[in-house]
Coordinates of C-alpha atoms in Angstrom, one line a residue:
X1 CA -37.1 43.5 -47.9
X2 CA -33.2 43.2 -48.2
X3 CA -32.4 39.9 -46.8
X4 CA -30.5 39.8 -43.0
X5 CA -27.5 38.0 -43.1
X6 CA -26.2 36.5 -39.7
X7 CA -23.0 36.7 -38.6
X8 CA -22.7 33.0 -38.2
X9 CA -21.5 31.6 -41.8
X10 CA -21.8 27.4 -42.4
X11 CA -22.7 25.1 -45.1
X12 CA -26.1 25.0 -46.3
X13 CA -27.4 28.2 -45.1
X14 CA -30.6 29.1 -46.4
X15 CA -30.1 32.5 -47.1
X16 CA -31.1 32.3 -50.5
X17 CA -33.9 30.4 -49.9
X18 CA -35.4 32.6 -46.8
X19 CA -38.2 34.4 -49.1
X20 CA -39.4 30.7 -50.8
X21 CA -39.7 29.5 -47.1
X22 CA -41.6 32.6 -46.1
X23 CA -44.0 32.5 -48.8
X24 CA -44.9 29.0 -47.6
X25 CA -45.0 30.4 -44.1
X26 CA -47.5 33.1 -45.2
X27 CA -50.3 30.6 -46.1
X28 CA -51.2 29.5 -42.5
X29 CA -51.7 32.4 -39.6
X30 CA -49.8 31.0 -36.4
X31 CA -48.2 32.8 -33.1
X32 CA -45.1 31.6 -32.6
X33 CA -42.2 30.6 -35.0
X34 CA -40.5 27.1 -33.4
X35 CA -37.4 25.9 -35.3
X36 CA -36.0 22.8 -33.2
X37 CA -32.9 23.2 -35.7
X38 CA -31.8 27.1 -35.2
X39 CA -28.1 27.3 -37.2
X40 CA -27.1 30.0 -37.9
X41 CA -31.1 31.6 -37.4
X42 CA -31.1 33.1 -40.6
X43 CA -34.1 31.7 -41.8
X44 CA -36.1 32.9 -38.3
X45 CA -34.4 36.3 -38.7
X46 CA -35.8 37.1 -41.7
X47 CA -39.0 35.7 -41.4
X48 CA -38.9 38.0 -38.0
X49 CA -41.7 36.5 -36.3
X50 CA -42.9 38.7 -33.0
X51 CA -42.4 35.4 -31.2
X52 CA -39.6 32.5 -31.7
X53 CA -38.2 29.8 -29.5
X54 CA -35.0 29.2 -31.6
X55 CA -33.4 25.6 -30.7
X56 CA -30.2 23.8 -31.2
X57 CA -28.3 20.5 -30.4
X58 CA -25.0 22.8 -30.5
X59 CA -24.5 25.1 -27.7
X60 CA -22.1 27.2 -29.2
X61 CA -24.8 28.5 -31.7
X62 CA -26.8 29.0 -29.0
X63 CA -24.8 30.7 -26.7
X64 CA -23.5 32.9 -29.4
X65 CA -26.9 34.3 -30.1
X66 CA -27.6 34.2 -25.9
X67 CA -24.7 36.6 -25.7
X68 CA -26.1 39.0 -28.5
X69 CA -30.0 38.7 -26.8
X70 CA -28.0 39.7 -23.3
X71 CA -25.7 42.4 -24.6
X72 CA -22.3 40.4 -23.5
X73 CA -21.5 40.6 -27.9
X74 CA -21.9 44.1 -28.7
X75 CA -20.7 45.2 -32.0
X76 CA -18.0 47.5 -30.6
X77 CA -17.3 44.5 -28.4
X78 CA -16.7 42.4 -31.4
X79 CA -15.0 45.2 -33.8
X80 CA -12.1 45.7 -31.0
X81 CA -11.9 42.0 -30.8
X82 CA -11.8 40.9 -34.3
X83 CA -9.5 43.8 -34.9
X84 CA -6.7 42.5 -32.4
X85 CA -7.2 38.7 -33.1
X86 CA -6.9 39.3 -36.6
X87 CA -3.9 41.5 -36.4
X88 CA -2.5 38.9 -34.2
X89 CA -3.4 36.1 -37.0
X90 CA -1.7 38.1 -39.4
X91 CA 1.6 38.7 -37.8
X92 CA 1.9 34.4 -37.0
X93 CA 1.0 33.9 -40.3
X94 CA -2.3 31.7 -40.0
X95 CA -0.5 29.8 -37.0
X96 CA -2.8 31.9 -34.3
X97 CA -5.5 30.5 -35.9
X98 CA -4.8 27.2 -33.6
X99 CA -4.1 28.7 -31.0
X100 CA -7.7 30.1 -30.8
X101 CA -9.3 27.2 -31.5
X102 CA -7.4 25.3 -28.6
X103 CA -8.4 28.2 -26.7
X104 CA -12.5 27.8 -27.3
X105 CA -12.1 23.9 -27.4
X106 CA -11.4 24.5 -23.5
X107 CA -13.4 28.0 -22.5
X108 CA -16.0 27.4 -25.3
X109 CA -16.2 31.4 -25.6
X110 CA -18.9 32.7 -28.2
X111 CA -16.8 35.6 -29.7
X112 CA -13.6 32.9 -30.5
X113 CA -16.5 31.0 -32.0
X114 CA -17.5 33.8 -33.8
X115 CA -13.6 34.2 -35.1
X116 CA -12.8 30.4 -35.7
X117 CA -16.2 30.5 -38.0
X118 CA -15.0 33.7 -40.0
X119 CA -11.8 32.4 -40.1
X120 CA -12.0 28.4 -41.1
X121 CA -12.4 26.3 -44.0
X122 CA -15.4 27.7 -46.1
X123 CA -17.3 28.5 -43.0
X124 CA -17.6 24.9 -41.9
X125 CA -19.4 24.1 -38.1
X126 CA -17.9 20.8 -37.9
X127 CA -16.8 18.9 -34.2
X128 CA -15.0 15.9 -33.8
X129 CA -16.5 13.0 -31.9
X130 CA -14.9 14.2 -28.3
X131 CA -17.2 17.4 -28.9
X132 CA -14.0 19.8 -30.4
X133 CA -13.7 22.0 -33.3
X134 CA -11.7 20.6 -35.6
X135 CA -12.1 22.5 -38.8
X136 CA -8.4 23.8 -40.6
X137 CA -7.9 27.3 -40.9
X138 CA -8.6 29.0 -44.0
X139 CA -5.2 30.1 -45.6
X140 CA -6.5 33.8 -47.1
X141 CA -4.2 36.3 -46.7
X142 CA -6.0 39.3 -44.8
X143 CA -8.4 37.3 -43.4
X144 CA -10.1 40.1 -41.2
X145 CA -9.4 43.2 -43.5
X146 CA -11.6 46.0 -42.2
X147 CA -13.7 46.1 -44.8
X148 CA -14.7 42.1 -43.4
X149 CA -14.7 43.6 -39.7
X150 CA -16.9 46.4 -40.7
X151 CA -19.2 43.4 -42.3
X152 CA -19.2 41.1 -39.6
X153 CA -20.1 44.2 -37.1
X154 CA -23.2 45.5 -39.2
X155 CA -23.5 41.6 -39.5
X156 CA -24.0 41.7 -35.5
X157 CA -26.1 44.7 -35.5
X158 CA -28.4 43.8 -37.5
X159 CA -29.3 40.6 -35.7
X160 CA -29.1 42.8 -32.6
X161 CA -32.1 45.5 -33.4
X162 CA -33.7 42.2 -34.8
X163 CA -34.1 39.9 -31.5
X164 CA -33.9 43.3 -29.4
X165 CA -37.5 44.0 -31.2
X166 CA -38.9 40.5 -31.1
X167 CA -39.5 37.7 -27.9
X168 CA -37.2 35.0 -28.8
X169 CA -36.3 32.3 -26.5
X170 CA -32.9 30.8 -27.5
X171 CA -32.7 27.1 -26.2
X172 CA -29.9 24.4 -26.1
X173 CA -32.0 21.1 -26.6
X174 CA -32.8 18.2 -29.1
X175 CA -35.4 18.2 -31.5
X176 CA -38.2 16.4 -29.8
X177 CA -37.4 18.3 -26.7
X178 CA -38.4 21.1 -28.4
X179 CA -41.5 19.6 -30.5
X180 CA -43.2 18.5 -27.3
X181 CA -42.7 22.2 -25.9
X182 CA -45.2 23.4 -28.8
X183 CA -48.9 24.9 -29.0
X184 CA -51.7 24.1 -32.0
X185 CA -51.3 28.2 -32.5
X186 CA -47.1 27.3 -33.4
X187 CA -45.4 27.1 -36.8
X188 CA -42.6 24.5 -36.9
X189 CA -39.9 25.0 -39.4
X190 CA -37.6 22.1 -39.1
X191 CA -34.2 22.0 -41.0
X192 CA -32.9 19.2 -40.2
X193 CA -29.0 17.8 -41.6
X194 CA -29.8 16.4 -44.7
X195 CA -29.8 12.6 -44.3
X196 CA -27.6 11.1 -46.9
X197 CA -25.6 13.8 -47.9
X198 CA -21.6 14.0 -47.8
X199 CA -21.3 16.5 -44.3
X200 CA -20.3 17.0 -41.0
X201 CA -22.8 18.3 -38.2
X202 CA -22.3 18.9 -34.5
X203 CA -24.5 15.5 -33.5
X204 CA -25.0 12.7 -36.2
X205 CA -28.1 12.0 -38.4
X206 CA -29.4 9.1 -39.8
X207 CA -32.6 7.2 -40.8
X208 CA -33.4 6.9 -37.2
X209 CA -33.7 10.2 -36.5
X210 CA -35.3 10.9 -39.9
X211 CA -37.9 8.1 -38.7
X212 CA -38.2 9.8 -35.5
X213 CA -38.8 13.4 -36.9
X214 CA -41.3 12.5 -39.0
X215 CA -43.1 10.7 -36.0
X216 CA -42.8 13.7 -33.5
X217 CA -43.9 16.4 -36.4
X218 CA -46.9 13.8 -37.6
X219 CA -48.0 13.9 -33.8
X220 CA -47.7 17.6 -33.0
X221 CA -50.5 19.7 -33.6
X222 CA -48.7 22.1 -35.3
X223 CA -48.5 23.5 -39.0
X224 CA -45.2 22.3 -40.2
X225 CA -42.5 23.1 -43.2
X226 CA -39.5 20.8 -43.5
X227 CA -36.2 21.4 -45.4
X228 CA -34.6 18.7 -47.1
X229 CA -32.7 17.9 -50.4
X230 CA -34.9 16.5 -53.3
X231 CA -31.5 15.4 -55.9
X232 CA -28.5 16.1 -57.5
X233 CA -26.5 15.7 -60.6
X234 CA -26.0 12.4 -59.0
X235 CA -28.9 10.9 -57.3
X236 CA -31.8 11.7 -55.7
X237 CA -33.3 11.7 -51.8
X238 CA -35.1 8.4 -51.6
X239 CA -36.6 9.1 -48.3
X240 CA -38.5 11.6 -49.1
X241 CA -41.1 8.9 -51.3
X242 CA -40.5 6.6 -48.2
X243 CA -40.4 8.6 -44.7
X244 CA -42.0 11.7 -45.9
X245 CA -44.4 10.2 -48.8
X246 CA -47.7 11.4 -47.4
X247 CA -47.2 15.2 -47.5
X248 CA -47.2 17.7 -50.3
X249 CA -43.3 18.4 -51.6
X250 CA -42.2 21.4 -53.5
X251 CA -39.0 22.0 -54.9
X252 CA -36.6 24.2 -56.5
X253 CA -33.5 24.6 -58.1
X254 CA -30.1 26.0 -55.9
X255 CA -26.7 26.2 -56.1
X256 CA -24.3 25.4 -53.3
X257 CA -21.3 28.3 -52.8
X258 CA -20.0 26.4 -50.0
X259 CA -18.5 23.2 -49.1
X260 CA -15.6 20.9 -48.7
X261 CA -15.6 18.5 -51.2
X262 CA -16.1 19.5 -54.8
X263 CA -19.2 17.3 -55.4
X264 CA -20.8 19.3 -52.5
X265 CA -20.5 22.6 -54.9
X266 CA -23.3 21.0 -57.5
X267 CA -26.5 22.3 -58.7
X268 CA -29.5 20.8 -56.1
X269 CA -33.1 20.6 -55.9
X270 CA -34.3 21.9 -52.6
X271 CA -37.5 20.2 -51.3
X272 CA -40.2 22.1 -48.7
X273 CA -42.3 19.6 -47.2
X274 CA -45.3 20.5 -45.0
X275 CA -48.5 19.6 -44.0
X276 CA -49.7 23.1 -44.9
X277 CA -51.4 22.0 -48.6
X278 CA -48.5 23.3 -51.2
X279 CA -50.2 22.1 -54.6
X280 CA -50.4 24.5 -57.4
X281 CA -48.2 26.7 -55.8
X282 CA -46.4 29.3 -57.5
X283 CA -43.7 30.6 -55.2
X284 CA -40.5 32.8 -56.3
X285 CA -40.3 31.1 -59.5
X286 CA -38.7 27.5 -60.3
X287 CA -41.1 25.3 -58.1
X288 CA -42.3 22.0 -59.5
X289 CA -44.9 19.4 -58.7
X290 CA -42.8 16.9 -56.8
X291 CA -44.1 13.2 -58.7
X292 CA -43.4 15.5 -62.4
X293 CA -39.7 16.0 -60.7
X294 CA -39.1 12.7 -59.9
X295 CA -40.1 11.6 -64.0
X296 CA -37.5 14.1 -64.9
X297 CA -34.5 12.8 -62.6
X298 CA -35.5 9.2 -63.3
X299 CA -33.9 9.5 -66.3
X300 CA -30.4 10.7 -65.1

């Protein structure tokens, strides 16, 4: 199946690790798909459950998607307004591009969302500590050429059919919120921001809330997978032999397209963590035992 892309962009999307999460997914049978970190709900779009609750700290992703489920976004809506806001970022030379994001910074509308994320520094969701959008504009000449409009709109429709089809419930919430509102018959996928890693997120994340994840997840009744980086060229994720020592770890190799800094842009090992059992899997290629990984990257 030909992967759905959402028309939400940001750093560390999983699109190109949807169908190693989904094989994971497969092994256990369960009712509803829970994510209590939502993003840009590429991963829950193309797993496609028949049931979600989709959950975010940020209520702009939230509302964005809202908007789509209740028909406010439509993609004529958003064509005719991508059209004129890009033809007015054109003719100011980038300079409207500030003008928007002052704009949502005050009305918080989900289609300026929608254009400040298409139109920003490498897709970046990043807020200041007062709650506003702060990322730079993008300086691409063109910046909403049809040919991106007419992507961006199938983008939209897409996603459309796809929670038109389905029951999901879109929620605004943090993540234990949203782990205490789940059933033994759930399937938590939790992608949390990666602790220790060089980025910017709409809340902040740090051991505490790692601590605390692993707690709330380790009480639930619920089949879980966890996202999580396992090293880089540099160094590797030490908490996952502290916090999340007890459960089985696969990884795999990625690539980063995305990101501000230029040691963000390195080759990664991705980690899936779960209490589903993982050992001796063989899923989309490049997996490895997690202790023979950690022999390898000992010796960087």
């Amino acid at each position: 199946m030909k992967t759905l892309i959402p028309p939400i962009k940001s750093q560390g999307i999983k699109t190109k690790l949807v169908n190693w999460i989904k094989g994971v997914s497969k092994k256990v049978a369960f009712e509803r798909w829970v994510e209590p970190f939502m993003g840009t709900g590429v991963v829950a779009f193309n797993i496609q459950p028949k049931r979600a609750l989709l959950c975010d700290s940020n209520p702009h992703l939230i509302h964005f998607y809202q908007a789509i489920q209740d028909e406010k976004i439509t993609p004529n809506i958003v064509r005719e307004f991508l059209n004129e806001e890009g033809l007015k970022l054109l003719q100011s030379n980038g300079e409207y591009y500030y003008e928007v994001r002052e704009r949502f910074n005050k009305d918080c509308d989900p289609l300026d969302f929608l254009f400040l994320n298409r139109a920003c520094f490498n897709g970046m969701i990043r807020f200041n500590q007062k709650g506003k959008f702060n990322v730079p504009f993008c300086k691409k000449p063109q910046r909403f050429a049809q040919s991106l409009v007419t992507k961006i709109v199938n983008q939209v429709e897409n996603t459309a059919k796809m929670i038109k089809s389905n029951h999901y419930e879109f929620k605004c919430q943090d993540f234990q919120q949203t782990i205490l509102e789940t059933n033994k018959s759930d399937l938590i996928y939790a992608d949390p921001p990666y602790i220790g890693r060089n980025a910017d997120y709409f809340d902040c994340w740090n051991e505490e809330n790692e601590v605390t994840l692993q707690q709330v997840l380790s009480k639930s009744k619920c089949n879980f997978i966890l996202s999580t980086w396992f090293s880089n060229k540099y160094r590797k994720n030490d908490y996952i032999f502290s916090i999340w020592k007890s459960y089985p770890i696969v990884t795999k190799e990625h690539f980063y397209h995305v990101g501000a800094k230029e040691n963000n842009r390195n080759m990664i090992y991705e980690a899936l963590l779960s209490n589903i059992q993982m050992s001796n899997t063989d899923l989309n290629g490049g997996i490895k035992d997690a202790l023979t990984h950690r022999l390898e990257i000992s010796t960087l």
